[in-house]
PDB file of C-alpha atoms and ligand atoms in Angstrom:
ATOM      1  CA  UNK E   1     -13.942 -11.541 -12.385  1.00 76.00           C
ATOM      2  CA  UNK E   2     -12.276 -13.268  -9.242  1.00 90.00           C
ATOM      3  CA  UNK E   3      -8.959 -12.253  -8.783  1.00 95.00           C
ATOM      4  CA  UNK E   4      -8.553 -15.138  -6.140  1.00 95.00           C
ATOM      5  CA  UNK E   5      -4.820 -16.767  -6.263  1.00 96.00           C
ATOM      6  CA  UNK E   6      -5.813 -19.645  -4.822  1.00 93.00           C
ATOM      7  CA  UNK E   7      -2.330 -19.971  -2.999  1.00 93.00           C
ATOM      8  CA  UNK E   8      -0.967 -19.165   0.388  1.00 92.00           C
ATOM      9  CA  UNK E   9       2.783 -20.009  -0.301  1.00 95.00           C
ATOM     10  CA  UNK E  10       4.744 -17.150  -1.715  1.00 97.00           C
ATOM     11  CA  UNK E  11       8.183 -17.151  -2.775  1.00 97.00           C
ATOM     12  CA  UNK E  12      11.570 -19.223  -1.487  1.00 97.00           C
ATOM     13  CA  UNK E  13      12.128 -18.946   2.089  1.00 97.00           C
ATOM     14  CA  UNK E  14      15.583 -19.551   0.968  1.00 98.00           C
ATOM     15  CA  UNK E  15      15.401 -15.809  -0.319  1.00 98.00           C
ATOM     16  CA  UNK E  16      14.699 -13.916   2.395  1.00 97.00           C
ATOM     17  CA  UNK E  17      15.950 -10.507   2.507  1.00 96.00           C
ATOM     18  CA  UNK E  18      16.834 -10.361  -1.127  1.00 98.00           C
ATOM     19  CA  UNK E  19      15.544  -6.938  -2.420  1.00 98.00           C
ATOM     20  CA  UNK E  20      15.577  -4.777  -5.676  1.00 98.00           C
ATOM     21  CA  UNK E  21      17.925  -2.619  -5.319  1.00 98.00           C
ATOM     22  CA  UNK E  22      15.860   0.899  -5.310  1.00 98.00           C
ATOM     23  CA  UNK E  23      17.086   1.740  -9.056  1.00 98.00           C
ATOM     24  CA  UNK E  24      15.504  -1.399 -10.014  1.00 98.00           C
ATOM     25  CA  UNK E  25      12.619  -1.193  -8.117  1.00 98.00           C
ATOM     26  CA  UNK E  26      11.720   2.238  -9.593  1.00 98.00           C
ATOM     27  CA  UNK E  27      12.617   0.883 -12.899  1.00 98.00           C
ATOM     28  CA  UNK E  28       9.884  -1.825 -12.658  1.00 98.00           C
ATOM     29  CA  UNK E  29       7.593   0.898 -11.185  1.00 98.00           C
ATOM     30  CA  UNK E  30       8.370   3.135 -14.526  1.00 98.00           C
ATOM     31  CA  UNK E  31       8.442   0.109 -17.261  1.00 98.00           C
ATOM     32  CA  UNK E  32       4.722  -1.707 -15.677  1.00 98.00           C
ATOM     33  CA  UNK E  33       2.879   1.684 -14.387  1.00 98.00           C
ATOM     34  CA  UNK E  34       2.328   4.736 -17.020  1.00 97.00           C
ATOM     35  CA  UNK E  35      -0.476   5.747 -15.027  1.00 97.00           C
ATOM     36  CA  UNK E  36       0.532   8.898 -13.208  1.00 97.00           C
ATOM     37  CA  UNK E  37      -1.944   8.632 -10.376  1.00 95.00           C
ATOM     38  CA  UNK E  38      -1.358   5.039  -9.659  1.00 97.00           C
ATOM     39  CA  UNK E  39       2.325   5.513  -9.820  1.00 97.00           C
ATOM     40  CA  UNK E  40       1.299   8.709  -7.176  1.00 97.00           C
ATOM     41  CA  UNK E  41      -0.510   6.141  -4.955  1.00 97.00           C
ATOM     42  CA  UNK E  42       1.908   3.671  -5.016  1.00 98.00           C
ATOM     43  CA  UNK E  43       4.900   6.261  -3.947  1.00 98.00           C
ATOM     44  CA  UNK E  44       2.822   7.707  -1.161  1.00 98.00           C
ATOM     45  CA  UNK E  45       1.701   3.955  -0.147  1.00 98.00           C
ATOM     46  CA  UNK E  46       5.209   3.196  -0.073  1.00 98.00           C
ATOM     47  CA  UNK E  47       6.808   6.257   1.783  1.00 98.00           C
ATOM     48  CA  UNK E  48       3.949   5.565   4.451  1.00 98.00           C
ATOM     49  CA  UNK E  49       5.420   1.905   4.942  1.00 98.00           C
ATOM     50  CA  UNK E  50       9.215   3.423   5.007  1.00 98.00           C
ATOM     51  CA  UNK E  51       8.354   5.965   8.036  1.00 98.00           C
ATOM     52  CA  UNK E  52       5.690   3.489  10.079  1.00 98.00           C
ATOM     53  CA  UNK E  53       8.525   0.448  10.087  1.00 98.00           C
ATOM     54  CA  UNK E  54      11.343   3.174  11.129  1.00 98.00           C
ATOM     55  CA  UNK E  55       9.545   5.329  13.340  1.00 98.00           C
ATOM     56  CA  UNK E  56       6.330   2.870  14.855  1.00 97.00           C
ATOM     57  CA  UNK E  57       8.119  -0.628  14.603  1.00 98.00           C
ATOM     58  CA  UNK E  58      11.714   0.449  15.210  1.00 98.00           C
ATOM     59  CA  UNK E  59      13.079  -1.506  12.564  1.00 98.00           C
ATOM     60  CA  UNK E  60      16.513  -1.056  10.974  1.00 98.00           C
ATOM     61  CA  UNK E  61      17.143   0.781   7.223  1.00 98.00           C
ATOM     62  CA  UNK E  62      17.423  -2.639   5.714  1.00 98.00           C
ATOM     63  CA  UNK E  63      14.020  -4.064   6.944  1.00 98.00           C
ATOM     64  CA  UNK E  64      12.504  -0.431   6.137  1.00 98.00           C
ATOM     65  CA  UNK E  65      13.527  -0.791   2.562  1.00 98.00           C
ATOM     66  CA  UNK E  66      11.821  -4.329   2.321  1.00 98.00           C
ATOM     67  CA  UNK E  67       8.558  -2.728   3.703  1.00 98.00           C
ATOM     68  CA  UNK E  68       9.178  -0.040   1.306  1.00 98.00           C
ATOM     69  CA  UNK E  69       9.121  -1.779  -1.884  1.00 98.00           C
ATOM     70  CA  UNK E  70       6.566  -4.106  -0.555  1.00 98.00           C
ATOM     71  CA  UNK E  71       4.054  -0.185  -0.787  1.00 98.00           C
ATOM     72  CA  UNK E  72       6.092   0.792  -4.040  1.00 98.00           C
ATOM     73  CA  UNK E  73       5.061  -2.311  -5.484  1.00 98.00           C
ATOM     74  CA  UNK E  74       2.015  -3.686  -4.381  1.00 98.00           C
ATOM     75  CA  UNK E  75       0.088  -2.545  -7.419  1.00 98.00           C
ATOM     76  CA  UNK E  76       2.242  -3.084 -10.130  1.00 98.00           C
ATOM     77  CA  UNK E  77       0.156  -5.195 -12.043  1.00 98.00           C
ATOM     78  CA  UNK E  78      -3.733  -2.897 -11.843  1.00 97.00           C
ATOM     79  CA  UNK E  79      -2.386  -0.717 -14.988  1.00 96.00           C
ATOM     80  CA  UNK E  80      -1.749  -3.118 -17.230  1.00 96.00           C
ATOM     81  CA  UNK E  81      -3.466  -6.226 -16.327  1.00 97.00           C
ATOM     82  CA  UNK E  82      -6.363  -5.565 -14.433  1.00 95.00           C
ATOM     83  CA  UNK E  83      -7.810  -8.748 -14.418  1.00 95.00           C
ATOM     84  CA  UNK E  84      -4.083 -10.584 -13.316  1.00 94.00           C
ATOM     85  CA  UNK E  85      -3.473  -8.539 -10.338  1.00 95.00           C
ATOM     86  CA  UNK E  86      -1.729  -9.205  -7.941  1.00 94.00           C
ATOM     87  CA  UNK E  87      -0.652 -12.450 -10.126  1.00 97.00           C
ATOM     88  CA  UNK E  88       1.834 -10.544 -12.318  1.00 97.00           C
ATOM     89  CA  UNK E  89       3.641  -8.623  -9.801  1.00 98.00           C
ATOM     90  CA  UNK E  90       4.125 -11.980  -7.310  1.00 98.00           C
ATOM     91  CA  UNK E  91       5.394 -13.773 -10.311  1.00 98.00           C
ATOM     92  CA  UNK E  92       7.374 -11.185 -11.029  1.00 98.00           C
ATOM     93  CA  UNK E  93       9.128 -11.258  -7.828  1.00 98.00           C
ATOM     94  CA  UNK E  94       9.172 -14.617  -7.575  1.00 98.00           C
ATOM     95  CA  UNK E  95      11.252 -14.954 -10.973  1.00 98.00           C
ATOM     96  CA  UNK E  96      13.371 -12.677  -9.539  1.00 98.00           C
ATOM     97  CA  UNK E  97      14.134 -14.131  -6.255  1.00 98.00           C
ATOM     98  CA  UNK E  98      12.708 -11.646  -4.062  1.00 98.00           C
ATOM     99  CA  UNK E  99      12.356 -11.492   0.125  1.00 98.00           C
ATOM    100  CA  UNK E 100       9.217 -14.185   0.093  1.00 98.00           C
ATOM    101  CA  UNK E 101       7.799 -11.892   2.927  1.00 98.00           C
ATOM    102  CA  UNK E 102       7.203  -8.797   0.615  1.00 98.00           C
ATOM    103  CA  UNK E 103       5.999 -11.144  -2.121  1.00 98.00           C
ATOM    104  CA  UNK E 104       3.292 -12.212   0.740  1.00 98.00           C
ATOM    105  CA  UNK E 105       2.774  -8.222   2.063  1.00 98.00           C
ATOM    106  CA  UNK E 106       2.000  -7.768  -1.607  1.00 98.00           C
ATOM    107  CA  UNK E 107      -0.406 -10.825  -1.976  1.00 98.00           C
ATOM    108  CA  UNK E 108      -2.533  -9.868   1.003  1.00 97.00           C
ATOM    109  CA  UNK E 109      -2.905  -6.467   0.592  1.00 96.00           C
ATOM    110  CA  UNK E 110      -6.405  -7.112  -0.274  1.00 94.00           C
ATOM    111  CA  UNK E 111      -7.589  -9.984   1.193  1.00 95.00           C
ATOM    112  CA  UNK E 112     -11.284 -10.132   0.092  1.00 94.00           C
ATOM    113  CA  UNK E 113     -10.294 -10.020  -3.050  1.00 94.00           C
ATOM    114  CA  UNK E 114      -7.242 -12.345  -3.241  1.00 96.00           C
ATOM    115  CA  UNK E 115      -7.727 -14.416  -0.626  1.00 96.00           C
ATOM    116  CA  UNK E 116      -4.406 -14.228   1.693  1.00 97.00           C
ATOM    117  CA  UNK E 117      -5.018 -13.250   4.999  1.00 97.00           C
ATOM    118  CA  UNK E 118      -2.500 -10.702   6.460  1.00 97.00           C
ATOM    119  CA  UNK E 119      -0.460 -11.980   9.108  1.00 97.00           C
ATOM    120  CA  UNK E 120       2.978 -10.163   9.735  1.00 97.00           C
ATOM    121  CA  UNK E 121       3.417  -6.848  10.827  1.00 97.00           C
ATOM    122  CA  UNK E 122       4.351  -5.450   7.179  1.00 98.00           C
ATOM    123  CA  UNK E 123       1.318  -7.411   5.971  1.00 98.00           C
ATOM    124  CA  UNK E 124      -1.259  -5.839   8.242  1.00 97.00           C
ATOM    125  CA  UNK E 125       0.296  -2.267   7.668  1.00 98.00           C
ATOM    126  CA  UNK E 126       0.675  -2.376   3.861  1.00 98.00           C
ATOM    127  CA  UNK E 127      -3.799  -3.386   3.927  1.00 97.00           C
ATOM    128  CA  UNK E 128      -4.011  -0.476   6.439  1.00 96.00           C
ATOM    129  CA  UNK E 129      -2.532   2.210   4.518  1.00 97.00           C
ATOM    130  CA  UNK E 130      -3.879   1.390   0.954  1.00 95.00           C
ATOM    131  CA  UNK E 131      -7.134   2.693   0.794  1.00 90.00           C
ATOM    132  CA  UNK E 132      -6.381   5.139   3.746  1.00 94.00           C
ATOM    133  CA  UNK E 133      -3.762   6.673   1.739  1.00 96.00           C
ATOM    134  CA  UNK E 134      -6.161   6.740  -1.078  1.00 93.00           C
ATOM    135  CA  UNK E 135      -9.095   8.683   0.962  1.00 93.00           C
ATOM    136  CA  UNK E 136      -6.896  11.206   2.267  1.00 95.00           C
ATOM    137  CA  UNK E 137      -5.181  12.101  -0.951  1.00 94.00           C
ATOM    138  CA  UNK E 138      -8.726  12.262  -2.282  1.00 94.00           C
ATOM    139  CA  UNK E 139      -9.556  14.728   0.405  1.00 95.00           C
ATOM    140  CA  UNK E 140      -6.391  16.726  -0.603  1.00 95.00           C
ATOM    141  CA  UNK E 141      -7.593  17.379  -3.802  1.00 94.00           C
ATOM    142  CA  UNK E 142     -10.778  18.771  -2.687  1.00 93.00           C
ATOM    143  CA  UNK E 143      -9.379  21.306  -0.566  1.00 95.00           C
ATOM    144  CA  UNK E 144      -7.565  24.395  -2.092  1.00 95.00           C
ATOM    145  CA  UNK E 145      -4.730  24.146   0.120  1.00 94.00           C
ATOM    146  CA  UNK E 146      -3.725  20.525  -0.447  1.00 93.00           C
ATOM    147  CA  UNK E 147      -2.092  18.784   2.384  1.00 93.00           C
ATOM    148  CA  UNK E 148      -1.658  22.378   4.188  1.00 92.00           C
ATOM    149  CA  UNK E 149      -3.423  22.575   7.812  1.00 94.00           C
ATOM    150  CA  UNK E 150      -5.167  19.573   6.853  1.00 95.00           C
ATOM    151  CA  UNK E 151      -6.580  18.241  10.150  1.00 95.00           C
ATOM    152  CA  UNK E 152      -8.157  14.934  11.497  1.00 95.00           C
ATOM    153  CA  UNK E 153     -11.332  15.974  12.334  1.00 96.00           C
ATOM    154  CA  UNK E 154     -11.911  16.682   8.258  1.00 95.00           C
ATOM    155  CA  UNK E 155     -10.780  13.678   6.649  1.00 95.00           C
ATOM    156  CA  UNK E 156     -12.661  11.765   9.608  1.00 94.00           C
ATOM    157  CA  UNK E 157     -16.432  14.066   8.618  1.00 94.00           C
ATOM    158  CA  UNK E 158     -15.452  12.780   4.699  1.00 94.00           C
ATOM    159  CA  UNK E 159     -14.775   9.538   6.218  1.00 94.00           C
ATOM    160  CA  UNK E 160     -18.421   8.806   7.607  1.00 93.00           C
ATOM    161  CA  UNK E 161     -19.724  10.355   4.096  1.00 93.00           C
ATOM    162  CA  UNK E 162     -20.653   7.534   1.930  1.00 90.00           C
ATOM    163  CA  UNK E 163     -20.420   9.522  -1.054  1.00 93.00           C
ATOM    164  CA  UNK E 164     -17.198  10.886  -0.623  1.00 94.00           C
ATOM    165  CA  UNK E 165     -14.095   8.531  -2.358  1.00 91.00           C
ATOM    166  CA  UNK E 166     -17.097   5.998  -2.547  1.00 91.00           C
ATOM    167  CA  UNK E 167     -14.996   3.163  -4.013  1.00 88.00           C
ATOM    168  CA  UNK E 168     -12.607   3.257  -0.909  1.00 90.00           C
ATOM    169  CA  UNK E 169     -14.180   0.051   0.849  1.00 91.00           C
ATOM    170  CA  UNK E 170     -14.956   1.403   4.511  1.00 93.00           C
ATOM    171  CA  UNK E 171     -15.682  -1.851   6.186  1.00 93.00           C
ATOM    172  CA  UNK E 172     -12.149  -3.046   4.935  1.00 93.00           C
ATOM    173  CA  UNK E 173     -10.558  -0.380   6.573  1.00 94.00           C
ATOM    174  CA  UNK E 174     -12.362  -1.241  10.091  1.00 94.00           C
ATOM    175  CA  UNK E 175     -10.891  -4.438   9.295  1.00 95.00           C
ATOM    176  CA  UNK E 176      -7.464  -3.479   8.308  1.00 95.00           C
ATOM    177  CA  UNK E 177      -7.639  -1.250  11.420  1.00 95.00           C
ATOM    178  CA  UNK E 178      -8.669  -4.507  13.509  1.00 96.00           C
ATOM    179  CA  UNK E 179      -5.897  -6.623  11.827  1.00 96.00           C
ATOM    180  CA  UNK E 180      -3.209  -3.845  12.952  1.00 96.00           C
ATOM    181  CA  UNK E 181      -4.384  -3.218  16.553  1.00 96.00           C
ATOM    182  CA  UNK E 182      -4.035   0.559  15.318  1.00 97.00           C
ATOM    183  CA  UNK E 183      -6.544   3.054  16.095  1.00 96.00           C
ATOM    184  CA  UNK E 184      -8.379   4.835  13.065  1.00 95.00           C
ATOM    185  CA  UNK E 185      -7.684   8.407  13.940  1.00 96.00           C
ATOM    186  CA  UNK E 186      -3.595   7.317  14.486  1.00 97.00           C
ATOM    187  CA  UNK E 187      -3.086   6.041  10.982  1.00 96.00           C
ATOM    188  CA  UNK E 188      -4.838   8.995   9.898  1.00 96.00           C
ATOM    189  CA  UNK E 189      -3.310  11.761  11.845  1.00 96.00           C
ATOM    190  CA  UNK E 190       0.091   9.515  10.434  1.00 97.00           C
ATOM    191  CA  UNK E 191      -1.079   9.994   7.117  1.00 97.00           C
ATOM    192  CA  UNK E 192      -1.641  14.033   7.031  1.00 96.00           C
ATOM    193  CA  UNK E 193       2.034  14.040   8.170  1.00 96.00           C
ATOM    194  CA  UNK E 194       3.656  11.935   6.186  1.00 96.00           C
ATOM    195  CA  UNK E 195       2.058  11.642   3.097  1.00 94.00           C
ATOM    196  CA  UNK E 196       2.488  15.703   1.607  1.00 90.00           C
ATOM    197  CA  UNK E 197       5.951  15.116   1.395  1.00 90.00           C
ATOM    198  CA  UNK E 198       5.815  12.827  -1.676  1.00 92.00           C
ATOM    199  CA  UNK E 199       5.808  14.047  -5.154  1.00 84.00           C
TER     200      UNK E 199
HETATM  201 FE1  FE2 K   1      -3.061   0.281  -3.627  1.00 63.84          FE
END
């Protein structure tokens, strides 16, 4: 099954920095994703992208929404229809006249797989943080504590363990690393702090 989309435009340019408004974005969330783990995933994804564009790229509330809903969104589609994703969610947004550069965040958020090559800032961050997110939540679960004095050095020993969160792709994140310019034990140590605070 290729889930190539064979495209590299993405929405209007004439639409940038039209958003959802967060009550619609949540509504999409609720109406496309009855998976509670997914919907999990795609909330911490999200929250990760809200606090890296305020607090590592400086950016203003309005461009840390669009980053935002860019995470909260970026899987919309994997419930549902598998085997259209990430077709359904771009269309989606398209229709709707979204911001054409989360449209493209969302479309290259897995670039061996859909073809799009990350190129912006929210781009590179949104590949980063996916499957990160994803191993460190794993690791979360294991331990009795959860999140609680979680600390690098044990996500990073699960990390080099091939069996552990096996389906989390760990050449992709050397590349998604590469792509950010961000060092492997930064995003992590980001990700222990941010991440327990979502719900
Ligand atoms: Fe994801």
């Amino acid at each position: 099954m290729s889930l190539l989309l064979n495209r590299l435009a993405f929405g209007n340019p004439s639409n940038a920095g039209n958003v959802l408004n967060r009550d619609e974005a949540y509504q999409l969330l609720n109406d496309w994703v009855k998976n509670e783990r997914l919907q999990l995933h795609m909330k911490q994804v999200a929250h990760l992208m809200k606090c890296w564009a305020a607090e590592k790229e400086g950016l203003p509330e309005a461009d840390q929404w669009r980053w935002e809903m860019a995470g909260l969104l970026h899987d919309a589609d994997w419930d549902q229809w598998p085997d259209q994703h990430c077709k359904k969610i771009i269309e989606e947004l398209e229709t709707r006249n979204s911001d054409p550069e989360i449209i493209r965040g969302i479309a290259s958020h897995g670039p061996n797989h859909f073809g799009v090559i990350p190129e912006t800032r929210m781009d590179k961050m949104l590949y980063a943080f996916d499957e990160l997110s994803g191993l460190t939540h794993a690791y979360s679960l294991l331990r009795p504590q959860g999140y609680t004095g979680m600390e690098l050095k044990g996500i990073k020993k699960r990390y080099n363990e091939k069996a552990f969160a096996a389906n989390v792709n760990r050449d992709e994140i050397m590349e998604a690393m590469q792509m950010a310019g961000v060092e492997l034990e930064t995003i992590i140590q980001f990700i222990i702090e941010k991440q327990v605070a979502v719900k």
